């Protein structure tokens, strides 16, 4: 129990020391968690740089790897407490210090980068490097399928491209050591090669380096008392060093040949178990033991494993092998050195890169190529050529991979895209990809800003791309953003478009947005825009037709369809610029909307009929008028049948009470029939035996002399004024005045009716019959008319006491153009702003 408590106290003391160190303050690291891997005696822990930290070469949130050696834990656990003397413990620690120190001094793209130098406490050795996901030794443990779980949810596989790229990187690192640093690595084993988060192979393990021209190099001696990881591995040492003590860069070349064979074989080509005698036997059969090496690479490996250092191949020979004549490998090598190329060569390479990317594995695209592209995207001249490749890689990602690996680097690019029209066009072309990959909040906040800016752009190509992208994304936006941000900008493009295709495309966008808009927005914003459209180009008109069809069938009620949609469609369909098939499409929509209005209105009338009861055609129609004006059935119940029929048919009251005697308190008096005083002798003109073409509508029926035909005026009768029961309050069309009634009131009424009959156009009868026949209208009696047989031309427009506003009328013989001008003048006189142009919410 005491030993267990002592161990806990030791771990707590070590944790406190680690937290108190600079690395513990600047980096968030959990040393109690399982390491992601090992390199010799070092345990590799994931860590993240704290955002409040200001030192070091990394920014806040950067992923790094902390290398940790716990001295107290290692030397005091188990049998090691008896194995290691203080001197041996000092040798182990010194070896680890030398490795970290040498790594800190070296700087090369293929050498592991140190972020924080070595820190040492009583219980710890610790330093920080770029993020490492595994060592090569971890990745080649299995011979059949070399796989390892990386980042908890990703599978890392050493395929041919990974190996080709990695071997080239290690060979370049060795070349740097020999030519520039003038040192020999001395222990090139798989555990000395680290794989970073981009998939690059980085050289480490510098605990046995010696100068290349050392006069008395350290001889190989295996000490069985020391840990194996603190000694050179005999399976990877050159024969001239082991057998003769010769030290030169060629020793690293031989070790590199063994490393190449181990990658393909799954183990070192020699298995000596640190026995020099076994080493002599194994060295004699090299390189025949490397049987799994690719055929194109085998000559290079054979040259590297030659026993004679003078006949041994060089690193340059290896790099020039046919094995590396892969376009993918060449592409990666060129991309890594892109900064050294001329500007025109950069553009040519990046322009063609997107055609090669499908040949790469997804992991290389995400981890290797994309970060390199982000680095070069700071050059605004290259950005338009980089963005197609970036968008292709994003399309190959899952949504989770995009959030973890791409979004952080993409945000600065999106900010730069605003100022580059070609780059913005690329992003807009791939907007559906971003919408599918990005989280909803990120898409609305960062990506939709690009769309809003593109719609307001003065560049026609940018606007065109934005308009093409809107229909696919409008359904994914929340209603507020759609109505307050997207809709006004699309309407602005529609109103200000100088290109016909933009106007049509804007209507297509609006058509796609209609299902997401509420009725109030449609009525207050969309319908006014359509009404004020002045353009009559067939393409625009047909796009408007699609809008009206969608509105009429799914978004507007029947009253709005009848009053606002159908009249517009009738006016547009007769435009002479439409082709026959376009006119046929108009008629199809008009019939469809008309059928909807007819069906719904008939259903409405049927419901009213069931509520009011069937009391006869005229009575039911009048009841509908009364019901609309005074409140329905309650008023009808207060009147007897005779009074009701007398009111609507123009007969006299059967009782002596006033017409409004049965009116409730507070109700308005019923409308008087101006022909009610003509008497009970009045008859309908069509009740006579004569045909309508010869029967004068005002001729007396009791044998009185009729007016000669020569003095009659030929007119076409308009019945538009009695198209509804409300209009019938002036008296039934065709009734005549009995000559026995000579009051001034009857004469005045006859003058008004005659004036209306002269100045109207053919319409449909209120009860459904069409009257297109010209009839003879006699002038009023001379005793009534004082000066002229014709009524004043304004008689029909000055009907007293009935608040009737006559509609524009086309006179007989008037041309269509004259009628059009007349309607236009009436429209302007009514104050309608028909010349305001297309609706622009930003105007």
PDB file of C-alpha atoms in Angstrom, residues 27-224:
ATOM      1  CA  UNK A  27       0.286  24.094 -24.561  1.00  0.00           C
ATOM      2  CA  UNK A  28      -2.778  22.112 -23.557  1.00  0.00           C
ATOM      3  CA  UNK A  29      -1.531  18.539 -23.213  1.00  0.00           C
ATOM      4  CA  UNK A  30      -2.904  15.581 -21.298  1.00  0.00           C
ATOM      5  CA  UNK A  31       0.104  13.552 -20.219  1.00  0.00           C
ATOM      6  CA  UNK A  32      -2.100  11.004 -18.476  1.00  0.00           C
ATOM      7  CA  UNK A  33      -3.691  10.024 -21.817  1.00  0.00           C
ATOM      8  CA  UNK A  34      -2.337   7.236 -23.949  1.00  0.00           C
ATOM      9  CA  UNK A  35       0.419   8.438 -26.309  1.00  0.00           C
ATOM     10  CA  UNK A  36      -0.314   8.485 -30.034  1.00  0.00           C
ATOM     11  CA  UNK A  37       2.956   6.669 -30.661  1.00  0.00           C
ATOM     12  CA  UNK A  38       6.581   6.156 -29.641  1.00  0.00           C
ATOM     13  CA  UNK A  39       9.930   6.977 -31.171  1.00  0.00           C
ATOM     14  CA  UNK A  40      12.604   5.139 -29.208  1.00  0.00           C
ATOM     15  CA  UNK A  41      12.154   6.043 -25.555  1.00  0.00           C
ATOM     16  CA  UNK A  42      10.103   9.110 -26.368  1.00  0.00           C
ATOM     17  CA  UNK A  43       6.325   9.067 -25.858  1.00  0.00           C
ATOM     18  CA  UNK A  44       4.457  11.238 -28.360  1.00  0.00           C
ATOM     19  CA  UNK A  45       1.455  13.178 -26.986  1.00  0.00           C
ATOM     20  CA  UNK A  46      -0.993  15.368 -28.849  1.00  0.00           C
ATOM     21  CA  UNK A  47      -1.212  18.973 -27.733  1.00  0.00           C
ATOM     22  CA  UNK A  48      -2.783  22.259 -28.784  1.00  0.00           C
ATOM     23  CA  UNK A  49      -1.196  25.649 -28.446  1.00  0.00           C
ATOM     24  CA  UNK A  50      -3.164  27.915 -26.145  1.00  0.00           C
ATOM     25  CA  UNK A  51      -4.579  31.011 -27.836  1.00  0.00           C
ATOM     26  CA  UNK A  52      -3.279  33.262 -25.046  1.00  0.00           C
ATOM     27  CA  UNK A  53       0.288  32.169 -25.698  1.00  0.00           C
ATOM     28  CA  UNK A  54       2.531  34.684 -27.453  1.00  0.00           C
ATOM     29  CA  UNK A  55       5.796  32.805 -27.835  1.00  0.00           C
ATOM     30  CA  UNK A  56       6.876  30.130 -30.240  1.00  0.00           C
ATOM     31  CA  UNK A  57       6.451  29.763 -33.971  1.00  0.00           C
ATOM     32  CA  UNK A  58       2.827  28.639 -33.998  1.00  0.00           C
ATOM     33  CA  UNK A  59      -0.491  30.434 -33.571  1.00  0.00           C
ATOM     34  CA  UNK A  60      -3.232  29.701 -31.066  1.00  0.00           C
ATOM     35  CA  UNK A  61      -5.112  26.468 -31.691  1.00  0.00           C
ATOM     36  CA  UNK A  62      -2.286  24.867 -33.692  1.00  0.00           C
ATOM     37  CA  UNK A  63      -1.934  21.114 -33.283  1.00  0.00           C
ATOM     38  CA  UNK A  64       1.529  19.984 -32.186  1.00  0.00           C
ATOM     39  CA  UNK A  65       3.236  16.942 -30.665  1.00  0.00           C
ATOM     40  CA  UNK A  66       4.932  16.973 -27.282  1.00  0.00           C
ATOM     41  CA  UNK A  67       7.841  14.539 -26.900  1.00  0.00           C
ATOM     42  CA  UNK A  68       8.090  13.319 -23.324  1.00  0.00           C
ATOM     43  CA  UNK A  69      10.561  11.075 -21.466  1.00  0.00           C
ATOM     44  CA  UNK A  70       9.611  10.422 -17.846  1.00  0.00           C
ATOM     45  CA  UNK A  71      12.919   9.742 -16.131  1.00  0.00           C
ATOM     46  CA  UNK A  72      11.565   8.807 -12.738  1.00  0.00           C
ATOM     47  CA  UNK A  73       8.886   6.536 -14.101  1.00  0.00           C
ATOM     48  CA  UNK A  74      11.214   4.756 -16.538  1.00  0.00           C
ATOM     49  CA  UNK A  75      14.158   4.141 -14.228  1.00  0.00           C
ATOM     50  CA  UNK A  76      12.136   3.192 -11.164  1.00  0.00           C
ATOM     51  CA  UNK A  77       9.592   0.815 -12.671  1.00  0.00           C
ATOM     52  CA  UNK A  78      10.005  -2.935 -12.328  1.00  0.00           C
ATOM     53  CA  UNK A  79      13.361  -4.480 -13.052  1.00  0.00           C
ATOM     54  CA  UNK A  80      14.849  -1.239 -14.376  1.00  0.00           C
ATOM     55  CA  UNK A  81      15.400  -0.159 -10.783  1.00  0.00           C
ATOM     56  CA  UNK A  82      18.079  -2.896 -10.442  1.00  0.00           C
ATOM     57  CA  UNK A  83      19.330  -2.799 -14.053  1.00  0.00           C
ATOM     58  CA  UNK A  84      20.463   0.788 -14.397  1.00  0.00           C
ATOM     59  CA  UNK A  85      23.231   2.263 -12.370  1.00  0.00           C
ATOM     60  CA  UNK A  86      23.463   6.006 -11.964  1.00  0.00           C
ATOM     61  CA  UNK A  87      26.131   6.105 -14.683  1.00  0.00           C
ATOM     62  CA  UNK A  88      23.924   4.170 -17.097  1.00  0.00           C
ATOM     63  CA  UNK A  89      20.986   6.399 -16.315  1.00  0.00           C
ATOM     64  CA  UNK A  90      23.152   9.413 -17.107  1.00  0.00           C
ATOM     65  CA  UNK A  91      24.179   7.854 -20.435  1.00  0.00           C
ATOM     66  CA  UNK A  92      20.545   7.282 -21.420  1.00  0.00           C
ATOM     67  CA  UNK A  93      19.559  10.838 -20.541  1.00  0.00           C
ATOM     68  CA  UNK A  94      22.597  12.222 -22.366  1.00  0.00           C
ATOM     69  CA  UNK A  95      21.716  10.295 -25.487  1.00  0.00           C
ATOM     70  CA  UNK A  96      18.176  11.728 -25.457  1.00  0.00           C
ATOM     71  CA  UNK A  97      19.479  15.247 -24.851  1.00  0.00           C
ATOM     72  CA  UNK A  98      21.807  14.920 -27.846  1.00  0.00           C
ATOM     73  CA  UNK A  99      18.945  13.763 -30.066  1.00  0.00           C
ATOM     74  CA  UNK A 100      16.704  16.686 -29.140  1.00  0.00           C
ATOM     75  CA  UNK A 101      19.565  19.180 -29.367  1.00  0.00           C
ATOM     76  CA  UNK A 102      20.668  18.076 -32.825  1.00  0.00           C
ATOM     77  CA  UNK A 103      17.100  18.103 -34.085  1.00  0.00           C
ATOM     78  CA  UNK A 104      16.676  21.671 -32.844  1.00  0.00           C
ATOM     79  CA  UNK A 105      19.723  22.881 -34.759  1.00  0.00           C
ATOM     80  CA  UNK A 106      18.741  21.377 -38.138  1.00  0.00           C
ATOM     81  CA  UNK A 107      16.292  23.098 -40.487  1.00  0.00           C
ATOM     82  CA  UNK A 108      15.097  21.398 -43.678  1.00  0.00           C
ATOM     83  CA  UNK A 109      11.676  20.660 -45.229  1.00  0.00           C
ATOM     84  CA  UNK A 110      12.290  16.946 -44.800  1.00  0.00           C
ATOM     85  CA  UNK A 111      13.694  17.166 -41.257  1.00  0.00           C
ATOM     86  CA  UNK A 112      11.265  17.161 -38.333  1.00  0.00           C
ATOM     87  CA  UNK A 113      10.604  20.762 -37.249  1.00  0.00           C
ATOM     88  CA  UNK A 114      11.104  21.658 -33.580  1.00  0.00           C
ATOM     89  CA  UNK A 115       8.620  24.216 -32.209  1.00  0.00           C
ATOM     90  CA  UNK A 116       9.832  24.412 -28.576  1.00  0.00           C
ATOM     91  CA  UNK A 117      13.361  23.355 -27.529  1.00  0.00           C
ATOM     92  CA  UNK A 118      14.150  20.805 -24.850  1.00  0.00           C
ATOM     93  CA  UNK A 119      13.066  21.497 -21.289  1.00  0.00           C
ATOM     94  CA  UNK A 120      14.381  19.352 -18.458  1.00  0.00           C
ATOM     95  CA  UNK A 121      13.175  18.976 -14.900  1.00  0.00           C
ATOM     96  CA  UNK A 122      14.030  16.497 -12.189  1.00  0.00           C
ATOM     97  CA  UNK A 123      11.485  14.068 -13.570  1.00  0.00           C
ATOM     98  CA  UNK A 124      10.936  15.050 -17.208  1.00  0.00           C
ATOM     99  CA  UNK A 125      12.565  15.633 -20.573  1.00  0.00           C
ATOM    100  CA  UNK A 126      10.203  17.449 -22.906  1.00  0.00           C
ATOM    101  CA  UNK A 127      10.212  19.301 -26.255  1.00  0.00           C
ATOM    102  CA  UNK A 128       7.620  20.207 -28.903  1.00  0.00           C
ATOM    103  CA  UNK A 129       7.603  19.512 -32.659  1.00  0.00           C
ATOM    104  CA  UNK A 130       5.153  19.848 -35.507  1.00  0.00           C
ATOM    105  CA  UNK A 131       2.249  17.456 -35.333  1.00  0.00           C
ATOM    106  CA  UNK A 132       3.252  13.826 -35.801  1.00  0.00           C
ATOM    107  CA  UNK A 133       0.683  11.112 -36.357  1.00  0.00           C
ATOM    108  CA  UNK A 134       2.984   8.070 -36.274  1.00  0.00           C
ATOM    109  CA  UNK A 135       6.478   6.794 -36.908  1.00  0.00           C
ATOM    110  CA  UNK A 136       7.297   4.716 -39.945  1.00  0.00           C
ATOM    111  CA  UNK A 137       7.986   1.813 -37.628  1.00  0.00           C
ATOM    112  CA  UNK A 138       4.388   1.998 -36.382  1.00  0.00           C
ATOM    113  CA  UNK A 139       3.080   1.947 -39.946  1.00  0.00           C
ATOM    114  CA  UNK A 140       4.992  -1.090 -41.261  1.00  0.00           C
ATOM    115  CA  UNK A 141       4.337  -3.543 -38.461  1.00  0.00           C
ATOM    116  CA  UNK A 142       1.933  -5.588 -40.591  1.00  0.00           C
ATOM    117  CA  UNK A 143       3.061  -7.141 -43.880  1.00  0.00           C
ATOM    118  CA  UNK A 144      -0.309  -7.846 -45.524  1.00  0.00           C
ATOM    119  CA  UNK A 145      -2.209  -4.632 -44.896  1.00  0.00           C
ATOM    120  CA  UNK A 146      -0.335  -1.668 -43.500  1.00  0.00           C
ATOM    121  CA  UNK A 147      -3.024   0.383 -41.805  1.00  0.00           C
ATOM    122  CA  UNK A 148      -3.328   2.484 -38.678  1.00  0.00           C
ATOM    123  CA  UNK A 149      -6.155   4.517 -37.247  1.00  0.00           C
ATOM    124  CA  UNK A 150      -5.264   8.203 -37.340  1.00  0.00           C
ATOM    125  CA  UNK A 151      -7.175  10.945 -35.493  1.00  0.00           C
ATOM    126  CA  UNK A 152      -9.613   8.381 -34.173  1.00  0.00           C
ATOM    127  CA  UNK A 153     -11.728   8.061 -37.343  1.00  0.00           C
ATOM    128  CA  UNK A 154      -9.397   7.942 -40.322  1.00  0.00           C
ATOM    129  CA  UNK A 155      -7.569   5.012 -41.824  1.00  0.00           C
ATOM    130  CA  UNK A 156      -4.000   5.558 -42.932  1.00  0.00           C
ATOM    131  CA  UNK A 157      -2.680   3.252 -45.618  1.00  0.00           C
ATOM    132  CA  UNK A 158       0.784   3.104 -47.106  1.00  0.00           C
ATOM    133  CA  UNK A 159      -0.063   2.899 -50.783  1.00  0.00           C
ATOM    134  CA  UNK A 160       2.436   3.209 -53.620  1.00  0.00           C
ATOM    135  CA  UNK A 161       2.076   6.977 -53.908  1.00  0.00           C
ATOM    136  CA  UNK A 162       2.610   7.489 -50.157  1.00  0.00           C
ATOM    137  CA  UNK A 163       5.730   5.329 -50.285  1.00  0.00           C
ATOM    138  CA  UNK A 164       7.163   6.971 -53.401  1.00  0.00           C
ATOM    139  CA  UNK A 165       6.654  10.431 -51.955  1.00  0.00           C
ATOM    140  CA  UNK A 166       8.013   9.463 -48.538  1.00  0.00           C
ATOM    141  CA  UNK A 167      11.149   7.737 -49.824  1.00  0.00           C
ATOM    142  CA  UNK A 168      12.009  10.739 -51.949  1.00  0.00           C
ATOM    143  CA  UNK A 169      11.634  13.012 -48.918  1.00  0.00           C
ATOM    144  CA  UNK A 170      13.904  10.882 -46.753  1.00  0.00           C
ATOM    145  CA  UNK A 171      16.527  10.723 -49.505  1.00  0.00           C
ATOM    146  CA  UNK A 172      16.458  14.519 -49.727  1.00  0.00           C
ATOM    147  CA  UNK A 173      16.888  14.815 -45.964  1.00  0.00           C
ATOM    148  CA  UNK A 174      19.946  12.547 -46.115  1.00  0.00           C
ATOM    149  CA  UNK A 175      21.341  14.589 -48.973  1.00  0.00           C
ATOM    150  CA  UNK A 176      20.966  17.700 -46.826  1.00  0.00           C
ATOM    151  CA  UNK A 177      22.820  16.072 -43.918  1.00  0.00           C
ATOM    152  CA  UNK A 178      25.705  14.960 -46.130  1.00  0.00           C
ATOM    153  CA  UNK A 179      26.087  18.011 -48.358  1.00  0.00           C
ATOM    154  CA  UNK A 180      25.083  20.911 -46.132  1.00  0.00           C
ATOM    155  CA  UNK A 181      25.329  19.805 -42.489  1.00  0.00           C
ATOM    156  CA  UNK A 182      28.326  17.498 -43.186  1.00  0.00           C
ATOM    157  CA  UNK A 183      27.168  14.898 -40.720  1.00  0.00           C
ATOM    158  CA  UNK A 184      26.226  11.238 -40.898  1.00  0.00           C
ATOM    159  CA  UNK A 185      22.973  10.147 -39.295  1.00  0.00           C
ATOM    160  CA  UNK A 186      24.363   6.882 -37.997  1.00  0.00           C
ATOM    161  CA  UNK A 187      21.091   5.140 -37.072  1.00  0.00           C
ATOM    162  CA  UNK A 188      18.621   5.365 -39.974  1.00  0.00           C
ATOM    163  CA  UNK A 189      15.848   2.997 -38.898  1.00  0.00           C
ATOM    164  CA  UNK A 190      12.038   3.110 -39.360  1.00  0.00           C
ATOM    165  CA  UNK A 191      11.618   4.543 -35.850  1.00  0.00           C
ATOM    166  CA  UNK A 192      13.738   7.547 -36.933  1.00  0.00           C
ATOM    167  CA  UNK A 193      11.268   8.499 -39.706  1.00  0.00           C
ATOM    168  CA  UNK A 194       8.168  10.357 -38.553  1.00  0.00           C
ATOM    169  CA  UNK A 195       4.987  10.977 -40.562  1.00  0.00           C
ATOM    170  CA  UNK A 196       3.356  14.363 -39.959  1.00  0.00           C
ATOM    171  CA  UNK A 197      -0.272  15.413 -40.317  1.00  0.00           C
ATOM    172  CA  UNK A 198       0.206  16.218 -44.022  1.00  0.00           C
ATOM    173  CA  UNK A 199       1.524  12.739 -44.738  1.00  0.00           C
ATOM    174  CA  UNK A 200       5.109  13.948 -45.216  1.00  0.00           C
ATOM    175  CA  UNK A 201       7.965  11.760 -44.020  1.00  0.00           C
ATOM    176  CA  UNK A 202      10.320  13.668 -41.740  1.00  0.00           C
ATOM    177  CA  UNK A 203      13.727  12.544 -40.545  1.00  0.00           C
ATOM    178  CA  UNK A 204      14.438  12.408 -36.797  1.00  0.00           C
ATOM    179  CA  UNK A 205      16.338  10.197 -34.359  1.00  0.00           C
ATOM    180  CA  UNK A 206      19.625  12.160 -34.397  1.00  0.00           C
ATOM    181  CA  UNK A 207      21.099  10.552 -31.266  1.00  0.00           C
ATOM    182  CA  UNK A 208      24.055   8.930 -33.068  1.00  0.00           C
ATOM    183  CA  UNK A 209      25.153  11.595 -35.526  1.00  0.00           C
ATOM    184  CA  UNK A 210      28.864  12.097 -36.134  1.00  0.00           C
ATOM    185  CA  UNK A 211      30.803  14.408 -38.440  1.00  0.00           C
ATOM    186  CA  UNK A 212      31.197  13.009 -41.941  1.00  0.00           C
ATOM    187  CA  UNK A 213      34.994  13.377 -41.798  1.00  0.00           C
ATOM    188  CA  UNK A 214      35.502  12.066 -38.243  1.00  0.00           C
ATOM    189  CA  UNK A 215      39.038  10.683 -37.855  1.00  0.00           C
ATOM    190  CA  UNK A 216      38.190   8.371 -34.965  1.00  0.00           C
ATOM    191  CA  UNK A 217      34.532   7.474 -35.345  1.00  0.00           C
ATOM    192  CA  UNK A 218      32.692   5.648 -32.622  1.00  0.00           C
ATOM    193  CA  UNK A 219      32.854   1.896 -33.203  1.00  0.00           C
ATOM    194  CA  UNK A 220      29.822  -0.325 -33.010  1.00  0.00           C
ATOM    195  CA  UNK A 221      29.551  -2.064 -29.650  1.00  0.00           C
ATOM    196  CA  UNK A 222      26.296  -3.492 -28.384  1.00  0.00           C
ATOM    197  CA  UNK A 223      25.831  -3.137 -24.604  1.00  0.00           C
ATOM    198  CA  UNK A 224      23.230  -5.558 -23.380  1.00  0.00           C
TER     199      UNK A 224
END
